[in-house]
mmCIF file of C-alpha atoms and ligand atoms in Angstrom:
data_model
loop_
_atom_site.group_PDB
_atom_site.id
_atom_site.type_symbol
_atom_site.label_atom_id
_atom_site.label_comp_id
_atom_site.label_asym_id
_atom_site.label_seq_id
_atom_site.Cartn_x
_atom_site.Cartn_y
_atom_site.Cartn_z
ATOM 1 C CA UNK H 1 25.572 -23.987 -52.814
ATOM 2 C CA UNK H 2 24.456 -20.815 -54.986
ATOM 3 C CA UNK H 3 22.942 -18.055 -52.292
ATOM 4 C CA UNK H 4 20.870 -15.267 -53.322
ATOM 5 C CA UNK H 5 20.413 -11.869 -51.299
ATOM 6 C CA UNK H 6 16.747 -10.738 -51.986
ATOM 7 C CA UNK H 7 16.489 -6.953 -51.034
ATOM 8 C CA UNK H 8 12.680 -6.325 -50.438
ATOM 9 C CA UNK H 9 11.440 -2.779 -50.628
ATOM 10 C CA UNK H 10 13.818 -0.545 -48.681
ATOM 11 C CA UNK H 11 17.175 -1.881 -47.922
ATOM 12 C CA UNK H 12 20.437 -0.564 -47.829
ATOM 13 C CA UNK H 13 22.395 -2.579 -50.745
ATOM 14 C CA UNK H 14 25.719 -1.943 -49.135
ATOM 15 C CA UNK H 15 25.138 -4.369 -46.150
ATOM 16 C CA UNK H 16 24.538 -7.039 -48.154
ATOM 17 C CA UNK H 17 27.134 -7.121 -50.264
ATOM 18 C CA UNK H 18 29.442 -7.222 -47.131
ATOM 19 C CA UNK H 19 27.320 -10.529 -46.013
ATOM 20 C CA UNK H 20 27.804 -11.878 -49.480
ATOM 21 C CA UNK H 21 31.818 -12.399 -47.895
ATOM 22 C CA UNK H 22 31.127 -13.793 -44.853
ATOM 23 C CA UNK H 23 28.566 -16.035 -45.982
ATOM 24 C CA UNK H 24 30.969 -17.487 -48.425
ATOM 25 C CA UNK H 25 33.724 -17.762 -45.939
ATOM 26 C CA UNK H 26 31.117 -19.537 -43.087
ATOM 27 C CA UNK H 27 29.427 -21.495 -45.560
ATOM 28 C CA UNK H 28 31.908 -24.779 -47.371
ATOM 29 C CA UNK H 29 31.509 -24.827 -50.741
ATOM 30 C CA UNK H 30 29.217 -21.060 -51.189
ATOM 31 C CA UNK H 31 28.613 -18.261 -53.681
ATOM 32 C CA UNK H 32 26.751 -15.881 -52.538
ATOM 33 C CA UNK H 33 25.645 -12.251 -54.392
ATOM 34 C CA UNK H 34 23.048 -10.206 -53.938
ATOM 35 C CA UNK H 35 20.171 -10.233 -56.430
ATOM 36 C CA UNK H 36 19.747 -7.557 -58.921
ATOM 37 C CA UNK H 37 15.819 -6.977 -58.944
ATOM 38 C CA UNK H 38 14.017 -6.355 -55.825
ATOM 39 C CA UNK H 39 10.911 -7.973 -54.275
ATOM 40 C CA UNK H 40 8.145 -5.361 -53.095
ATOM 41 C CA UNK H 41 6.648 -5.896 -49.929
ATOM 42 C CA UNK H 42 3.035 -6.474 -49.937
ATOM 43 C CA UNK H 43 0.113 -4.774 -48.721
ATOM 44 C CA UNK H 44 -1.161 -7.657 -46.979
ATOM 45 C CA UNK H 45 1.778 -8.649 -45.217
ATOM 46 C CA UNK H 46 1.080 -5.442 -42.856
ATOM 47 C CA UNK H 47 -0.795 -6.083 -39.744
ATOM 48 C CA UNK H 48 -2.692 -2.829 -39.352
ATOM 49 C CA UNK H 49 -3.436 -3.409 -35.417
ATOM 50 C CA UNK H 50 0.199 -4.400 -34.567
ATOM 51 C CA UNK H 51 1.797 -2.512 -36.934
ATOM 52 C CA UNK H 52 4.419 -4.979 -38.214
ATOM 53 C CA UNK H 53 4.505 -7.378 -41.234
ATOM 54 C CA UNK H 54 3.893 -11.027 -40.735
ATOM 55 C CA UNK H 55 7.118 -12.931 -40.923
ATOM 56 C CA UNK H 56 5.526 -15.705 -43.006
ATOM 57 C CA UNK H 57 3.409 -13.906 -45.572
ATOM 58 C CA UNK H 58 6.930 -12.727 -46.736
ATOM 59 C CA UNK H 59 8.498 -16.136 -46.438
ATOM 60 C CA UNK H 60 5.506 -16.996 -48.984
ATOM 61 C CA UNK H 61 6.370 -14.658 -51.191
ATOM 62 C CA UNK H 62 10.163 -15.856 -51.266
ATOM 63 C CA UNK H 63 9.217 -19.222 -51.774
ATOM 64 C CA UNK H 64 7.457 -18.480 -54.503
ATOM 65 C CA UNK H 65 10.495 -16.343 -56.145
ATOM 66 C CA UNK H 66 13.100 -19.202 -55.080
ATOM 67 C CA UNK H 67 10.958 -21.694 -56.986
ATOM 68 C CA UNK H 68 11.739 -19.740 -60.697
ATOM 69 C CA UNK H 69 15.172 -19.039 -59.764
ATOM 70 C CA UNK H 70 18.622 -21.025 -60.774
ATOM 71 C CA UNK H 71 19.492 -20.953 -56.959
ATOM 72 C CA UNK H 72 19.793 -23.284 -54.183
ATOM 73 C CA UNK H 73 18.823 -20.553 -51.293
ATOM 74 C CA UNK H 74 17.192 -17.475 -51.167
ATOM 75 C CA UNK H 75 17.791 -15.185 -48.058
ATOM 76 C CA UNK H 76 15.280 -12.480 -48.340
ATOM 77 C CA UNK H 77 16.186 -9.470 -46.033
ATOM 78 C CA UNK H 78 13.659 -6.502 -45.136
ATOM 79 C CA UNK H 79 14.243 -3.006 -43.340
ATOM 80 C CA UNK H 80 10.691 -3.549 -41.343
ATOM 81 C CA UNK H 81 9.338 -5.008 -38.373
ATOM 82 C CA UNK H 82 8.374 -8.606 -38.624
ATOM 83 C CA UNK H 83 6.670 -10.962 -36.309
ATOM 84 C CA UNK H 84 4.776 -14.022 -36.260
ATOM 85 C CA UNK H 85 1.413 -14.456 -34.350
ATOM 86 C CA UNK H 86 2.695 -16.040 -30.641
ATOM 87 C CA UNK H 87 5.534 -13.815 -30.884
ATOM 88 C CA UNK H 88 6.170 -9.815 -30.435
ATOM 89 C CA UNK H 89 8.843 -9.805 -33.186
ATOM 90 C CA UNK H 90 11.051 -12.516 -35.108
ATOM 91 C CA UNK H 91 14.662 -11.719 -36.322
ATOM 92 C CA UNK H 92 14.157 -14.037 -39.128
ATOM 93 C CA UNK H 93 12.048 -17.335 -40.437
ATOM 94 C CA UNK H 94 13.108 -19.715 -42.638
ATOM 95 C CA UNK H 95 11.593 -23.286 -44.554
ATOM 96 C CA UNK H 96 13.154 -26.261 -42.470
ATOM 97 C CA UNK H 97 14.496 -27.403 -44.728
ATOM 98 C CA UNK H 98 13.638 -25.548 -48.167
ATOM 99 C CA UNK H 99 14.902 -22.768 -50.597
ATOM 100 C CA UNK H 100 13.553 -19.895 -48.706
ATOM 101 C CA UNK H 101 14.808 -17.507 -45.069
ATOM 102 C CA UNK H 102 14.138 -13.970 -44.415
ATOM 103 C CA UNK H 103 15.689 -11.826 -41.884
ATOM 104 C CA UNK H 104 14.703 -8.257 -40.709
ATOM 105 C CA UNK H 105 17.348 -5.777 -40.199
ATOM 106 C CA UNK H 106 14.726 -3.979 -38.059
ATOM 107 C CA UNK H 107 15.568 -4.641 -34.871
ATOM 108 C CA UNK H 108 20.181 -5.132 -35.816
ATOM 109 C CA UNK H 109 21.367 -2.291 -35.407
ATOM 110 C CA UNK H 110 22.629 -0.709 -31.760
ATOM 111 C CA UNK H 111 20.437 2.926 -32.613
ATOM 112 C CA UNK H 112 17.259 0.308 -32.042
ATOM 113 C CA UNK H 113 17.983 -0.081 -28.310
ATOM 114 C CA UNK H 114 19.278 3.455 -27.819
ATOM 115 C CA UNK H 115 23.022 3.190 -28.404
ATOM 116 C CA UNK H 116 25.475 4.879 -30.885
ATOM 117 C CA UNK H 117 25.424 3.670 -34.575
ATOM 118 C CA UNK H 118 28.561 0.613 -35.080
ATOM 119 C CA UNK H 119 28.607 -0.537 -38.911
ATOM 120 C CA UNK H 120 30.709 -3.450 -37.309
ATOM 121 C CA UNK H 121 28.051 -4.808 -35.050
ATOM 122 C CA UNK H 122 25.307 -4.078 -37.369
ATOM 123 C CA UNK H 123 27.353 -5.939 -39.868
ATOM 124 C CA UNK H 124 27.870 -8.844 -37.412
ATOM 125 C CA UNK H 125 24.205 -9.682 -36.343
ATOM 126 C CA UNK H 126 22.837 -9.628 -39.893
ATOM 127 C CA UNK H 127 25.525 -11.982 -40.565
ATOM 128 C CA UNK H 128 24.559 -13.975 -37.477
ATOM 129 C CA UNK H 129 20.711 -13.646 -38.242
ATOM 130 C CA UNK H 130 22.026 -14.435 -42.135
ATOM 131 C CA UNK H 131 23.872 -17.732 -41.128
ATOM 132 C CA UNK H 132 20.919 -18.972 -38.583
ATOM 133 C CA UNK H 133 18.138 -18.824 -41.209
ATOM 134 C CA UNK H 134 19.985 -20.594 -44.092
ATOM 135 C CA UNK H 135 21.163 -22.932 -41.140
ATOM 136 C CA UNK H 136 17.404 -23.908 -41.008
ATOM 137 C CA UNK H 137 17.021 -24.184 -44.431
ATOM 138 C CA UNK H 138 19.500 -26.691 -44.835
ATOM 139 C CA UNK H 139 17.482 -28.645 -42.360
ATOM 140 C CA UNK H 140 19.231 -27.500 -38.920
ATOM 141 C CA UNK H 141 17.556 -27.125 -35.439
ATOM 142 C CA UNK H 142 18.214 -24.957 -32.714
ATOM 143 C CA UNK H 143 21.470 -25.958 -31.269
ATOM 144 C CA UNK H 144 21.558 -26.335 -27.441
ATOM 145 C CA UNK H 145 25.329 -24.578 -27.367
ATOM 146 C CA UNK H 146 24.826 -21.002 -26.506
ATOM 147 C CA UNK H 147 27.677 -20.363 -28.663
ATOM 148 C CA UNK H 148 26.599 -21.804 -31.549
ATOM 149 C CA UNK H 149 24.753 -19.496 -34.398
ATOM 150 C CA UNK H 150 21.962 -21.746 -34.451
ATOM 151 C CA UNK H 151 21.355 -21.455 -30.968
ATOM 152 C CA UNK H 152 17.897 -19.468 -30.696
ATOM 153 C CA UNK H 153 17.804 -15.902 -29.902
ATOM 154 C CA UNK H 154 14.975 -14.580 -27.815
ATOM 155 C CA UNK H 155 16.949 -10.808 -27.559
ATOM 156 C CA UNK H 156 19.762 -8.672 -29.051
ATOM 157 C CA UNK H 157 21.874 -10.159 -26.478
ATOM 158 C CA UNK H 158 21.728 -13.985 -27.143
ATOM 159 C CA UNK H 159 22.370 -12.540 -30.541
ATOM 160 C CA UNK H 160 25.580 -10.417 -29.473
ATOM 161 C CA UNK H 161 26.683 -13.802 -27.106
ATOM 162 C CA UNK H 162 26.692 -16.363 -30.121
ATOM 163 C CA UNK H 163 29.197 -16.842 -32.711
ATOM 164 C CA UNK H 164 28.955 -16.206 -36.389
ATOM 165 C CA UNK H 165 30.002 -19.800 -36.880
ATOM 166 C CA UNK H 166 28.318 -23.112 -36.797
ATOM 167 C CA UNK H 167 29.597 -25.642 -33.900
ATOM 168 C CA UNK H 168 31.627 -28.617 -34.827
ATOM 169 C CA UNK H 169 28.400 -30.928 -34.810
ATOM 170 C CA UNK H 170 25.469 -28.663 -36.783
ATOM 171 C CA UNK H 171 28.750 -27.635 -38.878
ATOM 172 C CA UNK H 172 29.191 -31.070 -39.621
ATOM 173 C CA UNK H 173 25.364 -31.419 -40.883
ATOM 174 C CA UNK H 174 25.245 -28.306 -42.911
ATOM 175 C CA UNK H 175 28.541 -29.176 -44.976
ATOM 176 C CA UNK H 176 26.682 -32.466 -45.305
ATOM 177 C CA UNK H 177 23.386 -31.086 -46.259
ATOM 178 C CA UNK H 178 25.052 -28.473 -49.005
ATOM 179 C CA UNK H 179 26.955 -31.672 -50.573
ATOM 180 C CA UNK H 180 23.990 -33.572 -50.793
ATOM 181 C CA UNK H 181 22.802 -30.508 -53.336
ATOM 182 C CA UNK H 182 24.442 -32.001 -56.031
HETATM 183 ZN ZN1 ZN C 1 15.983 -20.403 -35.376
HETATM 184 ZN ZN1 ZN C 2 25.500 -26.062 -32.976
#
């Protein structure tokens, strides 16, 4: 499948290129690069009260760009604080299945929770967060193996405990699902 990296508003462009790699080695059959142009974030995605953006007034907004574009997935990634309304924050959100995810680097790296800045682990849990969103997209659930990537995350540490890869059985459905594309 052809992956696009969306950068919307203020991301660092360096990190994703470095996912771009490991999505193409976790993914069968993947090219992924990051996309030229990036998406603004809108106004109205900001919740003034909470102070965050809403998770899927972004996801909108990707679908929307994914629908013009000569791609099979769009992963939008932000630098802000997402959520979605039953829920204090989301890592990501994706269509299940569809063209669109977005993940937020917000709440990745080991500064956020008061450690010392590691490019390695940052670079590992957007690739986890990456992997779990287009796992969705291509129609996955949450996986009950705590391993798994698509096993859900409610913290930073189910994160950190979870694999970058897919398990035998949801890896099984994804490779299935991407040669279904065509
Ligand atoms: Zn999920
Ligand atoms: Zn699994």
């Amino acid at each position: 499948m052809k992956v696009g990296i969306l950068p919307i508003a203020k991301v660092d462009t360096a990190i994703l290129r470095r996912m771009t790699e490991s999505l193409e080695q976790i993914f069968p059959d993947t090219i992924c690069k990051v996309i030229a142009e990036k998406m603004p974030l809108l106004d109205r995605a900001f919740d003034k009260k909470r102070r965050q953006y809403r998770s899927n007034v972004i996801l909108t907004e990707i679908q929307a760009f994914a629908a013009e574009e000569d791609l099979d997935r769009v992963l939008g990634v932000v630098d802000v604080d997402i959520f979605e309304p039953e829920l204090n924050f989301v890592f990501g959100e994706a269509s299940c299945p569809g063209k669109a995810a977005l993940i937020s680097l917000f709440r990745l790296r080991p500064e956020f929770y008061g450690a010392s800045a590691d490019e390695a682990v940052f670079l590992a849990r957007a690739v986890k967060e990456a992997v779990h969103e287009l796992g969705h997209t291509l129609g996955l659930r949450h996986c009950p193996r705590v391993s798994c990537v698509m096993h859900f995350s409610n913290s930073i540490f189910d994160t950190d405990k979870k694999q970058s890869l897919f398990c035998d059985d949801c890896y099984l459905q994804a490779a299935l699902s991407i040669s279904n594309m065509g």
